[in-house]
Every structure is written in structure tokens, then in C-alpha cells.
Amino acid sequence: MPRHALELAPFRGLRYADPDVDRFIDGDFDLARLLTPPYDIPDAEEARKLQRSDPHNAARVTLPYELGRQDPDSAVPHRYRAAADLLHSWIGDGVLALDGEPALYVYEQVTADGRRQRGLVGNLRLPEDGAGSAVRPHEDVADPPVRDRFALMGLARANLEPIFLVYRGGGGAATAATEAAAALAPLVSARTRDGSEHRLWALTDPGELRRVAVDLAGRSALIADGHHRYAAYRRLHREYPDPGWGYGLALLVDSDTHPPRLGAIHRVLPGLDTDTAVRKAREAATVEPLGTASPEVLAGVAARAGSESPVLLLVSPDGDAHLAHGFDEGVLERAMPERSPAWRRLPTAVLHEVLMPLWEFPEDLVRMVHDDPAEAVAAAHHEKGTAVVVPALGVGQVYAVADRGELTPRKSTSFGPKPRTGLVMRVLD
């Protein structure tokens, strides 16, 4: 297969096995007690609860550093070695076991609100430098989390959780195989505390796997979530001679069949005077008062998700809301001359490249709030600053930027639902 082709290869999955008797609930194995969200989702308190919830919870190996510290240069180095040793002790004790034959795994998630997502989990072949069109990032990365995941995976010789990719599959052979598997009895099924259901099937038929491979070979995929882990995959591939590091664990979802949910990531700018922010914003856009930031006003901004015309809602500590829209195209072009028109119109691009320089507000003081605009407004009140409510991007916008080889500003997207950690892992040994 050409090196530039998209390849998701079968592998022998590492999964929880031989359950202890205390993990049975009403006669059923409670796998949910062992699963965890991706490593960068839990805050410090949530991570502690996960680690204490069960001696074999996956968080005990995915979150080895001192909670709240992800920098391997400042974290105690033995924590990474301890996590690697713990993982392999679980394998030796039979808590985790390799499946008998290579497979692509069909993974289904059904969220508490009924959103269903299905995709394939497999070994993503990493494109060579200069031939990366098959796997496209859409967001830049910071170095400390990359070094953190590199250190952990390198010592464990394992991919502990899949990155999340989407592609425009159009219901092809890979999607057909995914959907057909869901009619069969799953290998495992679990309902996690957030009300989501998780199911896993294995595709092992050689003919079916060939059809999937042929279908995917002519396509490209977008990294939806896991940019730092993907960068760590690439670094492992560069720095270690083992050919196994030429692959990395990934979940691949056909976004035509199962459109992902793109959540918004709002900003809180502590100490920024909102009246000043509104006055300076008028140098680049139309800014109109909307009264109090009521649920209806916040919902109106959320309804602008995927809009090609950028809008932002500025909210004061007292809850007064101002809508910034109608940004001057000349201002956008002068501020971002090397960028495409699609990139310039991203709300996060307008915020970080136009408004924040006008406000002279430092990037490192910005606080991020995922999904809930009311939480951002409350945080602005507490911080005596300004909340910036940002509508979510549409998946088409992200594809359009990535297709041009551009990266969205950091923290522009929050794809979901994200794969749960612990259902299937990958070890090189």
C-alpha cells in the first residue's frame, strides 16, 4: 500500500479480562468501573476519584504524574516508570489480556441525550514526513503535553487510548462493515456514570478487512481530538527504531454517517474591563448591546454555530451582554494577511488575532471554559473580568481549513463524543 494512503491496520487488542468477583453488579461484570475519559479531560479532583474508584481503573496508568502537573521535566520521573510497570503487572496478573487474533474493533457510543456514534478502532499507519495528506491535523499543539505522552507511551511501550479521527466516508465499505457489526452481540458493553453506553465488536474476517482497507486507502482523515498524542506518536516513530512505532492507536469515524458534535470553547479574560473592551472592539466591528446575558441571549449565540460570519458575545461581570459582529474585512485582512478568508472568519481567529491585540490582553492569562456559556459568565463575574462567548465551529469549517493545510487557532474546537479509555489498548510487545 502506498505510504501516503490512509491505513487502519488490524491488531491484537489489549482488553480487561478475568474480572474479580467484586466487580459484578447483579451478576454482570461492571466494566464501567474501569473506564476513564481521555487523560486531558478530568480535573485534579475527578482524576483522584477515578484512581481511587478501583485498583485497576485505567486512570491509574493514563494519569501517572502528580495530579495537575503534566510536564515530564518537572514531574517525578519514576511516576512514568511506575505507570508502565503497573500496566505490565496487570498483563502478567491476567487483569488485561491480548485478544487471540488481529482485528479492527467497531466502537459504538450512545450518549445520555441519545447521540449515537460508531467507528473503527485500529492501528493508524503514520505518514512519512512530507507525505502527511492522509492524516490532517487542524489544531496546533503545545510541547509539554506532547513530551508527557511521549514519556508515558515510550516507557509503557503501549498506546493506552485512541486518538479520534473523522473522515468523509460517504457510507463506503468501511462504514458498511461498521454498521453491519452493530447488529451482532458485542464483545463488551458498559454504561458509564455520565449515562453513556459503550459497546465493542471485533472484525476479523480477512475478506471484510480487505474491503475496509481498499475503501480507506483513497481517503484522508482529520484529527478531531488527540493532537498532542498524535504528535507524540510521530516523535516515538522518529526516535525509536522499533517498527511498531510506525503506527498509533486511533478511532476513525465517518462524519457523513455519524456527524460529530462540536462543542464551543468560551474564554474568560480576568480583570479585563468590559466597557473598554466594547469601545476598542468598535474599531473592528459593529458592537450592539443586548441587555442581560439571559439563557435566551446565550442560546442565540450558540445558534450561530458554523456561521461563516464571525460573531462573539462580550459579557461583563454584571452580566451585561454586547454582540460583536459585522467585522471589517479590511481589518481582518491586515491582521491576518497570510491566512485564507475561511481562516480569518473563524471566531477564535478574530478574537485572538484582532480583538485581544486591541485589548492588549496576554494570551497566557486567558481561561478556557468548555461548552457551558453560563459557566463562563459566572467565571467572569468571579474574576471581575470579561467573558467571551464563542459559537461552536461547524465540521465543514474545520475540514475547509484543514484541506488548505492550515491549523485553526488553539482551543477552537471540542469534538465529541470522545472515546472512552480502557475498552481496548495496544501494546508493542
Short mmCIF file of N, CA, C and O in Angstrom, two decimals, residues 180-248:
data_model
loop_
_atom_site.label_atom_id
_atom_site.label_comp_id
_atom_site.label_asym_id
_atom_site.label_seq_id
_atom_site.Cartn_x
_atom_site.Cartn_y
_atom_site.Cartn_z
N ALA A 180 -22.83 -2.99 9.96
CA ALA A 180 -23.28 -4.38 9.98
C ALA A 180 -22.90 -5.07 11.29
O ALA A 180 -23.65 -5.87 11.84
N ALA A 181 -21.71 -4.74 11.81
CA ALA A 181 -21.25 -5.38 13.05
C ALA A 181 -22.18 -5.07 14.21
O ALA A 181 -22.37 -5.90 15.12
N ALA A 182 -22.76 -3.88 14.20
CA ALA A 182 -23.59 -3.45 15.32
C ALA A 182 -24.88 -4.27 15.46
O ALA A 182 -25.57 -4.17 16.47
N ALA A 183 -25.21 -5.08 14.46
CA ALA A 183 -26.37 -5.95 14.55
C ALA A 183 -26.07 -7.24 15.32
O ALA A 183 -26.99 -8.00 15.63
N LEU A 184 -24.81 -7.47 15.63
CA LEU A 184 -24.40 -8.69 16.32
C LEU A 184 -24.23 -8.43 17.81
O LEU A 184 -24.24 -7.29 18.27
N ALA A 185 -24.03 -9.50 18.57
CA ALA A 185 -23.79 -9.36 20.01
C ALA A 185 -22.40 -8.78 20.22
O ALA A 185 -21.43 -9.24 19.61
N PRO A 186 -22.24 -7.76 21.06
CA PRO A 186 -20.93 -7.13 21.27
C PRO A 186 -20.02 -7.98 22.13
O PRO A 186 -20.46 -8.83 22.90
N LEU A 187 -18.71 -7.70 22.00
CA LEU A 187 -17.74 -8.34 22.90
C LEU A 187 -17.96 -7.86 24.33
O LEU A 187 -17.91 -8.65 25.27
N VAL A 188 -18.14 -6.55 24.47
CA VAL A 188 -18.34 -5.95 25.79
C VAL A 188 -19.35 -4.82 25.66
O VAL A 188 -19.54 -4.24 24.59
N SER A 189 -20.01 -4.52 26.77
CA SER A 189 -20.96 -3.42 26.83
C SER A 189 -20.88 -2.81 28.22
O SER A 189 -20.75 -3.53 29.21
N ALA A 190 -20.90 -1.47 28.27
CA ALA A 190 -20.79 -0.80 29.57
C ALA A 190 -21.56 0.51 29.53
O ALA A 190 -21.64 1.17 28.50
N ARG A 191 -22.14 0.86 30.65
CA ARG A 191 -22.79 2.17 30.82
C ARG A 191 -22.01 2.93 31.89
O ARG A 191 -21.95 2.51 33.03
N THR A 192 -21.43 4.06 31.50
CA THR A 192 -20.62 4.85 32.41
C THR A 192 -21.48 5.82 33.21
O THR A 192 -22.66 6.01 32.92
N ARG A 193 -20.86 6.43 34.22
CA ARG A 193 -21.61 7.25 35.16
C ARG A 193 -22.29 8.45 34.52
O ARG A 193 -23.25 8.99 35.06
N ASP A 194 -21.79 8.89 33.35
CA ASP A 194 -22.42 10.02 32.67
C ASP A 194 -23.65 9.61 31.87
O ASP A 194 -24.25 10.43 31.18
N GLY A 195 -24.05 8.34 31.95
CA GLY A 195 -25.22 7.86 31.24
C GLY A 195 -24.94 7.36 29.84
O GLY A 195 -25.86 6.91 29.15
N SER A 196 -23.67 7.40 29.39
CA SER A 196 -23.33 6.93 28.04
C SER A 196 -23.17 5.42 28.02
O SER A 196 -22.74 4.81 29.00
N GLU A 197 -23.53 4.85 26.88
CA GLU A 197 -23.35 3.41 26.66
C GLU A 197 -22.19 3.20 25.70
O GLU A 197 -22.03 3.94 24.73
N HIS A 198 -21.39 2.17 25.95
CA HIS A 198 -20.20 1.87 25.15
C HIS A 198 -20.23 0.39 24.78
O HIS A 198 -20.38 -0.46 25.66
N ARG A 199 -20.07 0.10 23.50
CA ARG A 199 -20.07 -1.29 23.03
C ARG A 199 -18.91 -1.50 22.07
O ARG A 199 -18.50 -0.57 21.36
N LEU A 200 -18.41 -2.73 22.02
CA LEU A 200 -17.25 -3.06 21.21
C LEU A 200 -17.47 -4.38 20.50
O LEU A 200 -17.94 -5.35 21.11
N TRP A 201 -17.16 -4.41 19.19
CA TRP A 201 -17.18 -5.62 18.38
C TRP A 201 -15.82 -5.80 17.70
O TRP A 201 -15.08 -4.83 17.55
N ALA A 202 -15.52 -7.01 17.25
CA ALA A 202 -14.26 -7.27 16.55
C ALA A 202 -14.55 -7.73 15.12
O ALA A 202 -15.36 -8.64 14.91
N LEU A 203 -13.87 -7.09 14.15
CA LEU A 203 -13.93 -7.52 12.75
C LEU A 203 -12.66 -8.31 12.46
O LEU A 203 -11.55 -7.76 12.53
N THR A 204 -12.80 -9.58 12.13
CA THR A 204 -11.64 -10.44 11.90
C THR A 204 -11.66 -11.14 10.54
O THR A 204 -10.66 -11.72 10.15
N ASP A 205 -12.78 -11.10 9.82
CA ASP A 205 -12.88 -11.79 8.54
C ASP A 205 -11.91 -11.17 7.54
O ASP A 205 -11.97 -9.95 7.28
N PRO A 206 -10.99 -11.96 6.95
CA PRO A 206 -9.98 -11.39 6.04
C PRO A 206 -10.58 -10.65 4.85
O PRO A 206 -10.08 -9.58 4.46
N GLY A 207 -11.65 -11.19 4.28
CA GLY A 207 -12.26 -10.53 3.14
C GLY A 207 -12.84 -9.17 3.52
O GLY A 207 -12.69 -8.18 2.79
N GLU A 208 -13.49 -9.12 4.66
CA GLU A 208 -14.07 -7.86 5.11
C GLU A 208 -12.98 -6.84 5.42
O GLU A 208 -13.10 -5.66 5.09
N LEU A 209 -11.89 -7.29 6.04
CA LEU A 209 -10.78 -6.39 6.36
C LEU A 209 -10.14 -5.85 5.10
O LEU A 209 -9.74 -4.67 5.05
N ARG A 210 -10.05 -6.68 4.04
CA ARG A 210 -9.50 -6.20 2.77
C ARG A 210 -10.39 -5.13 2.16
O ARG A 210 -9.91 -4.12 1.64
N ARG A 211 -11.70 -5.33 2.22
CA ARG A 211 -12.62 -4.33 1.66
C ARG A 211 -12.51 -3.00 2.42
O ARG A 211 -12.57 -1.93 1.80
N VAL A 212 -12.37 -3.08 3.72
CA VAL A 212 -12.20 -1.86 4.51
C VAL A 212 -10.91 -1.16 4.10
O VAL A 212 -10.88 0.07 3.92
N ALA A 213 -9.82 -1.93 3.95
CA ALA A 213 -8.52 -1.34 3.60
C ALA A 213 -8.58 -0.65 2.25
O ALA A 213 -8.05 0.46 2.08
N VAL A 214 -9.21 -1.27 1.27
CA VAL A 214 -9.31 -0.68 -0.06
C VAL A 214 -10.13 0.61 -0.01
O VAL A 214 -9.79 1.62 -0.65
N ASP A 215 -11.20 0.59 0.74
CA ASP A 215 -12.06 1.78 0.85
C ASP A 215 -11.30 2.95 1.47
O ASP A 215 -11.39 4.09 1.00
N LEU A 216 -10.54 2.68 2.52
CA LEU A 216 -9.87 3.76 3.23
C LEU A 216 -8.65 4.28 2.48
O LEU A 216 -8.26 5.45 2.66
N ALA A 217 -8.04 3.45 1.64
CA ALA A 217 -6.76 3.81 1.02
C ALA A 217 -6.84 5.11 0.20
O ALA A 217 -5.85 5.83 0.10
N GLY A 218 -8.00 5.39 -0.38
CA GLY A 218 -8.12 6.58 -1.21
C GLY A 218 -8.64 7.79 -0.47
O GLY A 218 -8.97 8.81 -1.10
N ARG A 219 -8.71 7.72 0.85
CA ARG A 219 -9.32 8.81 1.62
C ARG A 219 -8.28 9.50 2.51
O ARG A 219 -7.14 9.06 2.63
N SER A 220 -8.69 10.58 3.13
CA SER A 220 -7.88 11.25 4.14
C SER A 220 -8.72 11.45 5.39
O SER A 220 -9.95 11.43 5.32
N ALA A 221 -8.05 11.63 6.52
CA ALA A 221 -8.75 11.78 7.79
C ALA A 221 -8.28 13.04 8.50
O ALA A 221 -7.14 13.49 8.32
N LEU A 222 -9.16 13.59 9.29
CA LEU A 222 -8.90 14.79 10.07
C LEU A 222 -8.79 14.40 11.54
O LEU A 222 -9.64 13.66 12.05
N ILE A 223 -7.77 14.90 12.23
CA ILE A 223 -7.66 14.65 13.67
C ILE A 223 -8.71 15.51 14.36
O ILE A 223 -8.65 16.74 14.33
N ALA A 224 -9.69 14.86 14.97
CA ALA A 224 -10.73 15.58 15.71
C ALA A 224 -10.28 15.86 17.13
O ALA A 224 -10.47 16.96 17.65
N ASP A 225 -9.68 14.85 17.78
CA ASP A 225 -9.22 15.01 19.16
C ASP A 225 -8.00 14.13 19.34
O ASP A 225 -7.98 12.98 18.86
N GLY A 226 -6.98 14.67 20.01
CA GLY A 226 -5.77 13.89 20.25
C GLY A 226 -4.56 14.42 19.51
O GLY A 226 -3.62 13.66 19.22
N HIS A 227 -4.52 15.73 19.22
CA HIS A 227 -3.38 16.29 18.50
C HIS A 227 -2.07 16.07 19.25
O HIS A 227 -1.03 15.79 18.63
N HIS A 228 -2.09 16.21 20.58
CA HIS A 228 -0.86 16.03 21.35
C HIS A 228 -0.41 14.57 21.33
O HIS A 228 0.79 14.28 21.22
N ARG A 229 -1.35 13.65 21.41
CA ARG A 229 -0.99 12.24 21.34
C ARG A 229 -0.48 11.88 19.94
O ARG A 229 0.47 11.10 19.81
N TYR A 230 -1.09 12.46 18.91
CA TYR A 230 -0.60 12.20 17.55
C TYR A 230 0.83 12.73 17.38
O TYR A 230 1.69 12.05 16.80
N ALA A 231 1.10 13.93 17.91
CA ALA A 231 2.46 14.46 17.86
C ALA A 231 3.42 13.56 18.63
O ALA A 231 4.58 13.38 18.22
N ALA A 232 2.96 12.98 19.75
CA ALA A 232 3.79 12.04 20.49
C ALA A 232 4.02 10.76 19.68
O ALA A 232 5.13 10.20 19.70
N TYR A 233 2.99 10.29 18.96
CA TYR A 233 3.17 9.14 18.06
C TYR A 233 4.30 9.43 17.07
O TYR A 233 5.18 8.59 16.82
N ARG A 234 4.26 10.61 16.45
CA ARG A 234 5.26 10.96 15.45
C ARG A 234 6.66 11.01 16.07
O ARG A 234 7.64 10.59 15.45
N ARG A 235 6.75 11.53 17.27
CA ARG A 235 8.06 11.61 17.93
C ARG A 235 8.57 10.23 18.29
O ARG A 235 9.76 9.94 18.13
N LEU A 236 7.70 9.35 18.78
CA LEU A 236 8.11 7.97 19.06
C LEU A 236 8.62 7.30 17.80
O LEU A 236 9.62 6.56 17.82
N HIS A 237 7.93 7.53 16.68
CA HIS A 237 8.33 6.94 15.40
C HIS A 237 9.71 7.44 14.97
O HIS A 237 10.53 6.67 14.44
N ARG A 238 9.99 8.71 15.23
CA ARG A 238 11.28 9.29 14.84
C ARG A 238 12.41 8.81 15.74
O ARG A 238 13.53 8.58 15.26
N GLU A 239 12.14 8.66 17.03
CA GLU A 239 13.23 8.47 17.99
C GLU A 239 13.48 7.02 18.38
O GLU A 239 14.52 6.72 18.97
N TYR A 240 12.55 6.12 18.10
CA TYR A 240 12.75 4.72 18.46
C TYR A 240 12.79 3.87 17.19
O TYR A 240 11.98 4.06 16.28
N PRO A 241 13.70 2.89 17.13
CA PRO A 241 13.83 2.09 15.89
C PRO A 241 12.75 1.04 15.70
O PRO A 241 12.59 0.54 14.59
N ASP A 242 12.03 0.69 16.75
CA ASP A 242 11.03 -0.38 16.63
C ASP A 242 9.99 -0.01 15.57
O ASP A 242 9.35 1.04 15.66
N PRO A 243 9.78 -0.87 14.56
CA PRO A 243 8.79 -0.55 13.52
C PRO A 243 7.37 -0.45 14.05
O PRO A 243 6.51 0.14 13.38
N GLY A 244 7.11 -0.99 15.26
CA GLY A 244 5.78 -0.85 15.83
C GLY A 244 5.37 0.58 16.07
O GLY A 244 4.18 0.90 16.09
N TRP A 245 6.37 1.47 16.25
CA TRP A 245 6.05 2.88 16.47
C TRP A 245 5.71 3.59 15.17
O TRP A 245 5.45 4.80 15.17
N GLY A 246 5.69 2.87 14.07
CA GLY A 246 5.19 3.44 12.82
C GLY A 246 3.68 3.49 12.77
O GLY A 246 3.10 3.95 11.78
N TYR A 247 3.04 3.02 13.84
CA TYR A 247 1.59 3.01 13.95
C TYR A 247 1.18 3.62 15.28
O TYR A 247 1.96 3.65 16.23
N GLY A 248 -0.08 4.05 15.36
CA GLY A 248 -0.62 4.55 16.61
C GLY A 248 -2.10 4.24 16.70
O GLY A 248 -2.81 4.19 15.68
#
